[in-house]
mmCIF file of C-alpha atoms in Angstrom:
data_model
loop_
_atom_site.group_PDB
_atom_site.id
_atom_site.type_symbol
_atom_site.label_atom_id
_atom_site.label_comp_id
_atom_site.label_asym_id
_atom_site.label_seq_id
_atom_site.Cartn_x
_atom_site.Cartn_y
_atom_site.Cartn_z
ATOM 1 C CA UNK A 133 -13.041 4.882 12.038
ATOM 2 C CA UNK A 134 -10.040 4.657 9.462
ATOM 3 C CA UNK A 135 -9.736 8.266 9.457
ATOM 4 C CA UNK A 136 -9.074 8.524 13.015
ATOM 5 C CA UNK A 137 -6.376 5.686 12.860
ATOM 6 C CA UNK A 138 -4.741 7.633 10.116
ATOM 7 C CA UNK A 139 -4.257 10.723 12.161
ATOM 8 C CA UNK A 140 -2.781 8.913 15.327
ATOM 9 C CA UNK A 141 -1.054 5.918 14.083
ATOM 10 C CA UNK A 142 2.487 5.247 12.755
ATOM 11 C CA UNK A 143 4.387 1.909 12.376
ATOM 12 C CA UNK A 144 7.605 3.304 10.991
ATOM 13 C CA UNK A 145 9.224 5.438 13.708
ATOM 14 C CA UNK A 146 12.177 6.409 11.351
ATOM 15 C CA UNK A 147 9.918 7.782 8.873
ATOM 16 C CA UNK A 148 9.332 11.595 8.301
ATOM 17 C CA UNK A 149 5.482 11.330 9.714
ATOM 18 C CA UNK A 150 3.100 12.361 10.947
ATOM 19 C CA UNK A 151 2.307 14.138 7.705
ATOM 20 C CA UNK A 152 1.893 17.919 7.852
ATOM 21 C CA UNK A 153 -1.043 18.564 5.384
ATOM 22 C CA UNK A 154 0.144 22.272 4.567
ATOM 23 C CA UNK A 155 3.466 20.651 3.515
ATOM 24 C CA UNK A 156 1.802 18.266 1.030
ATOM 25 C CA UNK A 157 0.771 19.110 -2.707
ATOM 26 C CA UNK A 158 -3.196 19.910 -2.876
ATOM 27 C CA UNK A 159 -4.336 18.430 -6.026
ATOM 28 C CA UNK A 160 -7.880 19.143 -7.144
ATOM 29 C CA UNK A 161 -10.559 16.510 -6.433
ATOM 30 C CA UNK A 162 -10.840 15.823 -10.209
ATOM 31 C CA UNK A 163 -7.069 15.226 -10.463
ATOM 32 C CA UNK A 164 -7.295 13.126 -7.510
ATOM 33 C CA UNK A 165 -9.898 11.193 -9.362
ATOM 34 C CA UNK A 166 -7.951 10.819 -12.655
ATOM 35 C CA UNK A 167 -4.897 9.561 -10.911
ATOM 36 C CA UNK A 168 -6.517 6.852 -8.912
ATOM 37 C CA UNK A 169 -8.864 6.044 -11.824
ATOM 38 C CA UNK A 170 -5.755 5.548 -14.065
ATOM 39 C CA UNK A 171 -4.411 3.047 -11.712
ATOM 40 C CA UNK A 172 -7.878 1.221 -11.283
ATOM 41 C CA UNK A 173 -7.906 0.817 -15.276
ATOM 42 C CA UNK A 174 -4.256 -0.094 -15.910
ATOM 43 C CA UNK A 175 -3.534 -2.277 -12.853
ATOM 44 C CA UNK A 176 -4.117 -5.659 -14.707
ATOM 45 C CA UNK A 177 -2.866 -8.520 -13.031
ATOM 46 C CA UNK A 178 -2.146 -7.145 -9.627
ATOM 47 C CA UNK A 179 0.987 -5.004 -8.218
ATOM 48 C CA UNK A 180 -1.337 -1.976 -7.515
ATOM 49 C CA UNK A 181 0.990 -0.958 -4.576
ATOM 50 C CA UNK A 182 3.902 -0.750 -6.695
ATOM 51 C CA UNK A 183 2.024 0.967 -9.390
ATOM 52 C CA UNK A 184 0.702 3.438 -6.642
ATOM 53 C CA UNK A 185 4.432 3.979 -5.485
ATOM 54 C CA UNK A 186 5.316 4.911 -9.344
ATOM 55 C CA UNK A 187 2.517 7.108 -9.732
ATOM 56 C CA UNK A 188 2.516 9.303 -6.321
ATOM 57 C CA UNK A 189 6.210 9.034 -5.386
ATOM 58 C CA UNK A 190 7.961 8.969 -8.535
ATOM 59 C CA UNK A 191 5.834 10.481 -11.226
ATOM 60 C CA UNK A 192 3.793 13.163 -9.234
ATOM 61 C CA UNK A 193 6.026 13.517 -6.223
ATOM 62 C CA UNK A 194 2.863 13.801 -4.041
ATOM 63 C CA UNK A 195 4.670 11.683 -1.222
ATOM 64 C CA UNK A 196 8.213 10.854 -0.302
ATOM 65 C CA UNK A 197 9.267 7.029 -0.010
ATOM 66 C CA UNK A 198 9.196 6.953 3.655
ATOM 67 C CA UNK A 199 5.593 8.631 3.753
ATOM 68 C CA UNK A 200 4.118 6.196 1.318
ATOM 69 C CA UNK A 201 5.496 3.099 2.982
ATOM 70 C CA UNK A 202 4.215 4.444 6.320
ATOM 71 C CA UNK A 203 0.749 4.653 4.808
ATOM 72 C CA UNK A 204 1.417 1.052 3.172
ATOM 73 C CA UNK A 205 2.273 -0.393 6.539
ATOM 74 C CA UNK A 206 -0.886 1.118 8.167
ATOM 75 C CA UNK A 207 -2.954 -0.280 5.218
ATOM 76 C CA UNK A 208 -1.599 -3.645 5.521
ATOM 77 C CA UNK A 209 -1.961 -3.716 9.375
ATOM 78 C CA UNK A 210 -5.883 -2.754 9.282
ATOM 79 C CA UNK A 211 -8.631 -5.081 8.140
ATOM 80 C CA UNK A 212 -9.970 -4.915 4.619
ATOM 81 C CA UNK A 213 -8.498 -4.758 1.267
ATOM 82 C CA UNK A 214 -4.975 -3.304 1.292
ATOM 83 C CA UNK A 215 -5.403 -1.367 -1.774
ATOM 84 C CA UNK A 216 -8.476 0.058 -0.688
ATOM 85 C CA UNK A 217 -7.073 0.939 2.658
ATOM 86 C CA UNK A 218 -4.096 2.728 1.074
ATOM 87 C CA UNK A 219 -6.109 4.632 -1.547
ATOM 88 C CA UNK A 220 -8.241 5.937 1.605
ATOM 89 C CA UNK A 221 -4.849 6.924 3.255
ATOM 90 C CA UNK A 222 -3.454 8.700 0.349
ATOM 91 C CA UNK A 223 -6.670 10.457 -0.550
ATOM 92 C CA UNK A 224 -7.186 11.585 3.105
ATOM 93 C CA UNK A 225 -3.631 13.144 3.567
ATOM 94 C CA UNK A 226 -3.967 15.123 0.261
ATOM 95 C CA UNK A 227 -7.648 16.171 0.628
ATOM 96 C CA UNK A 228 -9.071 15.136 3.741
ATOM 97 C CA UNK A 229 -12.278 12.852 4.229
ATOM 98 C CA UNK A 230 -13.554 14.065 0.590
ATOM 99 C CA UNK A 231 -10.286 13.132 -0.775
ATOM 100 C CA UNK A 232 -10.527 9.727 0.965
ATOM 101 C CA UNK A 233 -13.973 8.899 -0.709
ATOM 102 C CA UNK A 234 -12.588 10.132 -4.102
ATOM 103 C CA UNK A 235 -9.539 8.003 -4.150
ATOM 104 C CA UNK A 236 -11.460 5.003 -2.994
ATOM 105 C CA UNK A 237 -14.180 5.538 -5.537
ATOM 106 C CA UNK A 238 -11.819 5.999 -8.321
ATOM 107 C CA UNK A 239 -9.689 3.129 -7.688
ATOM 108 C CA UNK A 240 -12.592 0.594 -7.066
ATOM 109 C CA UNK A 241 -15.241 1.666 -9.561
ATOM 110 C CA UNK A 242 -13.291 1.463 -12.874
ATOM 111 C CA UNK A 243 -12.204 -2.340 -12.235
ATOM 112 C CA UNK A 244 -15.757 -3.262 -10.968
ATOM 113 C CA UNK A 245 -17.274 -1.897 -14.353
ATOM 114 C CA UNK A 246 -14.705 -3.699 -16.342
ATOM 115 C CA UNK A 247 -15.677 -7.031 -14.402
ATOM 116 C CA UNK A 248 -19.187 -6.477 -15.068
ATOM 117 C CA UNK A 249 -18.838 -5.591 -18.771
ATOM 118 C CA UNK A 250 -15.884 -7.804 -20.020
ATOM 119 C CA UNK A 251 -15.299 -10.294 -17.107
ATOM 120 C CA UNK A 252 -17.009 -13.277 -18.935
ATOM 121 C CA UNK A 253 -15.408 -12.635 -22.162
ATOM 122 C CA UNK A 254 -11.839 -12.613 -20.585
ATOM 123 C CA UNK A 255 -12.667 -15.690 -18.870
ATOM 124 C CA UNK A 256 -13.684 -17.596 -22.190
ATOM 125 C CA UNK A 257 -10.397 -16.223 -23.817
ATOM 126 C CA UNK A 258 -8.367 -17.256 -21.099
ATOM 127 C CA UNK A 259 -8.345 -20.884 -22.507
ATOM 128 C CA UNK A 260 -6.727 -19.791 -25.447
ATOM 129 C CA UNK A 261 -3.100 -20.373 -25.232
ATOM 130 C CA UNK A 262 -1.819 -17.037 -26.357
ATOM 131 C CA UNK A 263 -4.150 -15.082 -23.948
ATOM 132 C CA UNK A 264 -3.188 -17.544 -21.062
ATOM 133 C CA UNK A 265 0.617 -16.686 -21.821
ATOM 134 C CA UNK A 266 -0.375 -12.764 -21.661
ATOM 135 C CA UNK A 267 -2.043 -13.225 -18.482
ATOM 136 C CA UNK A 268 0.839 -15.104 -17.070
ATOM 137 C CA UNK A 269 3.179 -12.275 -18.126
ATOM 138 C CA UNK A 270 1.106 -9.823 -16.512
ATOM 139 C CA UNK A 271 1.276 -11.695 -13.551
ATOM 140 C CA UNK A 272 5.051 -11.693 -13.694
ATOM 141 C CA UNK A 273 5.095 -8.119 -14.150
ATOM 142 C CA UNK A 274 2.618 -7.624 -11.220
ATOM 143 C CA UNK A 275 4.790 -9.642 -8.905
ATOM 144 C CA UNK A 276 7.880 -7.806 -9.809
ATOM 145 C CA UNK A 277 6.201 -4.515 -8.950
ATOM 146 C CA UNK A 278 5.153 -5.944 -5.510
ATOM 147 C CA UNK A 279 8.615 -7.146 -5.014
ATOM 148 C CA UNK A 280 10.426 -3.751 -5.824
ATOM 149 C CA UNK A 281 8.163 -1.974 -3.179
ATOM 150 C CA UNK A 282 8.656 -4.835 -0.716
ATOM 151 C CA UNK A 283 12.457 -4.270 -1.049
ATOM 152 C CA UNK A 284 12.003 -0.645 -0.644
ATOM 153 C CA UNK A 285 9.956 -1.103 2.603
ATOM 154 C CA UNK A 286 12.877 -3.513 3.677
ATOM 155 C CA UNK A 287 15.501 -0.979 3.095
ATOM 156 C CA UNK A 288 13.788 1.636 5.130
ATOM 157 C CA UNK A 289 12.336 -0.595 7.939
ATOM 158 C CA UNK A 290 15.446 -3.020 8.603
ATOM 159 C CA UNK A 291 17.784 -0.068 10.239
ATOM 160 C CA UNK A 292 19.063 -2.477 13.012
ATOM 161 C CA UNK A 293 19.461 -5.835 14.311
ATOM 162 C CA UNK A 294 15.859 -5.735 16.124
ATOM 163 C CA UNK A 295 14.031 -4.485 13.025
ATOM 164 C CA UNK A 296 15.873 -7.081 10.776
ATOM 165 C CA UNK A 297 14.929 -9.870 13.154
ATOM 166 C CA UNK A 298 11.195 -8.849 13.133
ATOM 167 C CA UNK A 299 11.327 -8.724 9.319
ATOM 168 C CA UNK A 300 12.721 -12.106 9.280
ATOM 169 C CA UNK A 301 10.292 -13.524 11.589
ATOM 170 C CA UNK A 302 7.669 -11.977 9.449
ATOM 171 C CA UNK A 303 9.070 -13.432 6.252
ATOM 172 C CA UNK A 304 9.603 -17.021 7.696
ATOM 173 C CA UNK A 305 6.153 -17.089 9.415
ATOM 174 C CA UNK A 306 4.371 -16.294 6.259
ATOM 175 C CA UNK A 307 6.248 -18.115 3.689
ATOM 176 C CA UNK A 308 7.564 -21.276 5.690
ATOM 177 C CA UNK A 309 4.790 -21.667 8.218
ATOM 178 C CA UNK A 310 2.133 -20.209 6.246
ATOM 179 C CA UNK A 311 0.678 -18.001 9.155
ATOM 180 C CA UNK A 312 -2.170 -15.819 8.446
ATOM 181 C CA UNK A 313 -1.343 -12.142 8.270
ATOM 182 C CA UNK A 314 -3.679 -11.443 11.546
ATOM 183 C CA UNK A 315 -1.723 -13.852 13.458
ATOM 184 C CA UNK A 316 1.546 -12.316 12.337
ATOM 185 C CA UNK A 317 0.492 -8.901 12.967
ATOM 186 C CA UNK A 318 -1.093 -9.865 16.292
ATOM 187 C CA UNK A 319 2.164 -11.210 17.569
ATOM 188 C CA UNK A 320 4.926 -8.752 16.096
ATOM 189 C CA UNK A 321 3.040 -5.494 15.745
ATOM 190 C CA UNK A 322 3.022 -4.920 19.537
ATOM 191 C CA UNK A 323 6.697 -5.718 19.688
ATOM 192 C CA UNK A 324 7.423 -3.262 16.802
ATOM 193 C CA UNK A 325 5.151 -0.541 18.331
ATOM 194 C CA UNK A 326 7.060 -1.081 21.808
ATOM 195 C CA UNK A 327 10.296 -0.760 20.225
ATOM 196 C CA UNK A 328 9.293 2.307 18.331
ATOM 197 C CA UNK A 329 8.208 3.958 21.510
ATOM 198 C CA UNK A 330 11.386 3.018 23.352
ATOM 199 C CA UNK A 331 13.472 4.519 20.262
ATOM 200 C CA UNK A 332 11.395 7.887 20.675
ATOM 201 C CA UNK A 333 12.126 8.252 24.323
ATOM 202 C CA UNK A 334 15.832 7.636 24.027
ATOM 203 C CA UNK A 335 15.814 10.141 21.178
ATOM 204 C CA UNK A 336 14.306 12.905 23.417
ATOM 205 C CA UNK A 337 16.850 12.455 26.222
#
């Protein structure tokens, strides 16, 4: 179960986790739904991870940078859609199982309804040069948001030579050799986890 993994796994040893639920804000389920629904409605062109960081870390202060990046690392390491996994993690940390369900529903339902209602219209309009330019601009903005979160993650994760080498291997494997995310995680995740355990043991001595 995803929830069990959320409680027990960490991919960033230097982060201030595991989270203590009593130390986190406790928004109402309605407030949680509105926050995620806002993202689902406004995240045109992608870049949802960046928008989630802006909404929940910068604007609302529900998580720290490191807490958010820990959830993002976990979401990207599990099967399924990254955005859905991250919404589950964020909602679960704030309001438990019910919060996870509400967050997932809110982030998925609005775009699903929009696709059903206006998908064909947008597809026809995309042939118009002006609409095409608008969509291209949105794609660039989304890429910028994703890069900003990637840079933030790199800043926290690359704390020494070993972590920097792992980051470089991931970047080269994905961008140069076009390896699948599953292959990269299968090879590098055990190495990263092993290094994390070794660090923790040294810190306790």
